[in-house]
Amino acid sequence: MVIKKSGKRRGAQDGKEFRLGTSINYNFDKHNALCLSILYVNNKYDVKTEETLEDFFGKSNSIQIGIIYITK
């Protein structure tokens, strides 16, 4: 992945991503359903950029929550 800031190339990053999550589907009837999901995402990157930007681009954690209504 190429890192850009203000339209200028600032470096590149490679790394590892760990994901853990689950989803639950509930069918109200044969035409309507609801899906609930939760996902934890942890990223660690080997960043090749300016030293002052390494910590900012080097790691991230997030929790993603989704609620999806489905009609068939």
Short mmCIF file of C-alpha atoms in Angstrom, two decimals:
data_model
loop_
_atom_site.label_atom_id
_atom_site.label_comp_id
_atom_site.label_asym_id
_atom_site.label_seq_id
_atom_site.Cartn_x
_atom_site.Cartn_y
_atom_site.Cartn_z
CA MET A 1 0.00 0.00 0.00
CA VAL A 2 1.30 3.45 -0.89
CA ILE A 3 0.94 6.18 1.74
CA LYS A 4 0.07 9.66 0.48
CA LYS A 5 -0.34 12.89 2.41
CA SER A 6 -1.44 16.11 0.72
CA GLY A 7 -1.14 14.34 -2.63
CA LYS A 8 2.56 13.51 -2.11
CA ARG A 9 3.96 9.99 -1.76
CA ARG A 10 5.18 9.49 1.85
CA GLY A 11 6.15 5.80 1.84
CA ALA A 12 4.81 2.24 1.67
CA GLN A 13 3.55 -0.29 4.19
CA ASP A 14 3.23 -4.08 4.45
CA GLY A 15 2.01 -5.97 7.45
CA LYS A 16 -0.34 -8.38 9.16
CA GLU A 17 -4.03 -8.22 9.93
CA PHE A 18 -5.94 -10.25 12.52
CA ARG A 19 -9.74 -10.43 12.39
CA LEU A 20 -12.11 -12.08 14.84
CA GLY A 21 -15.87 -11.79 14.72
CA THR A 22 -19.28 -13.32 14.42
CA SER A 23 -22.62 -12.70 12.76
CA ILE A 24 -26.18 -13.71 13.56
CA ASN A 25 -28.90 -14.00 10.93
CA TYR A 26 -32.60 -14.00 11.81
CA ASN A 27 -35.26 -14.70 9.18
CA PHE A 28 -38.60 -13.03 9.98
CA ASP A 29 -40.21 -14.86 7.08
CA LYS A 30 -39.06 -16.05 3.66
CA HIS A 31 -38.79 -12.47 2.36
CA ASN A 32 -37.29 -10.49 5.29
CA ALA A 33 -34.20 -11.07 7.40
CA LEU A 34 -31.92 -9.25 9.81
CA CYS A 35 -28.16 -9.76 10.13
CA LEU A 36 -26.15 -8.52 13.13
CA SER A 37 -22.36 -8.69 13.05
CA ILE A 38 -19.44 -7.64 15.23
CA LEU A 39 -15.80 -7.79 14.16
CA TYR A 40 -12.53 -6.93 15.92
CA VAL A 41 -9.68 -5.95 13.57
CA ASN A 42 -6.01 -5.56 14.60
CA ASN A 43 -3.42 -4.33 12.10
CA LYS A 44 0.36 -4.17 12.47
CA TYR A 45 2.35 -2.73 9.59
CA ASP A 46 6.00 -2.71 8.66
CA VAL A 47 6.06 0.94 7.66
CA LYS A 48 8.70 2.47 5.43
CA THR A 49 8.13 6.20 5.81
CA GLU A 50 9.36 9.24 7.67
CA GLU A 51 10.16 8.42 11.31
CA THR A 52 7.63 10.97 12.59
CA LEU A 53 4.82 9.15 10.72
CA GLU A 54 5.75 5.52 11.66
CA ASP A 55 3.66 5.32 14.84
CA PHE A 56 0.62 6.87 13.14
CA PHE A 57 0.66 4.45 10.19
CA GLY A 58 2.18 1.46 12.02
CA LYS A 59 -0.79 0.03 13.90
CA SER A 60 -4.54 0.21 14.27
CA ASN A 61 -7.36 -1.48 16.16
CA SER A 62 -11.05 -1.27 15.41
CA ILE A 63 -14.40 -2.79 16.28
CA GLN A 64 -16.87 -2.94 13.41
CA ILE A 65 -20.57 -3.40 14.13
CA GLY A 66 -23.09 -4.04 11.38
CA ILE A 67 -26.86 -4.18 11.29
CA ILE A 68 -28.26 -5.22 7.93
CA TYR A 69 -31.90 -5.54 6.95
CA ILE A 70 -32.40 -7.89 3.98
CA THR A 71 -35.42 -8.18 1.70
CA LYS A 72 -35.56 -10.99 -0.81
#
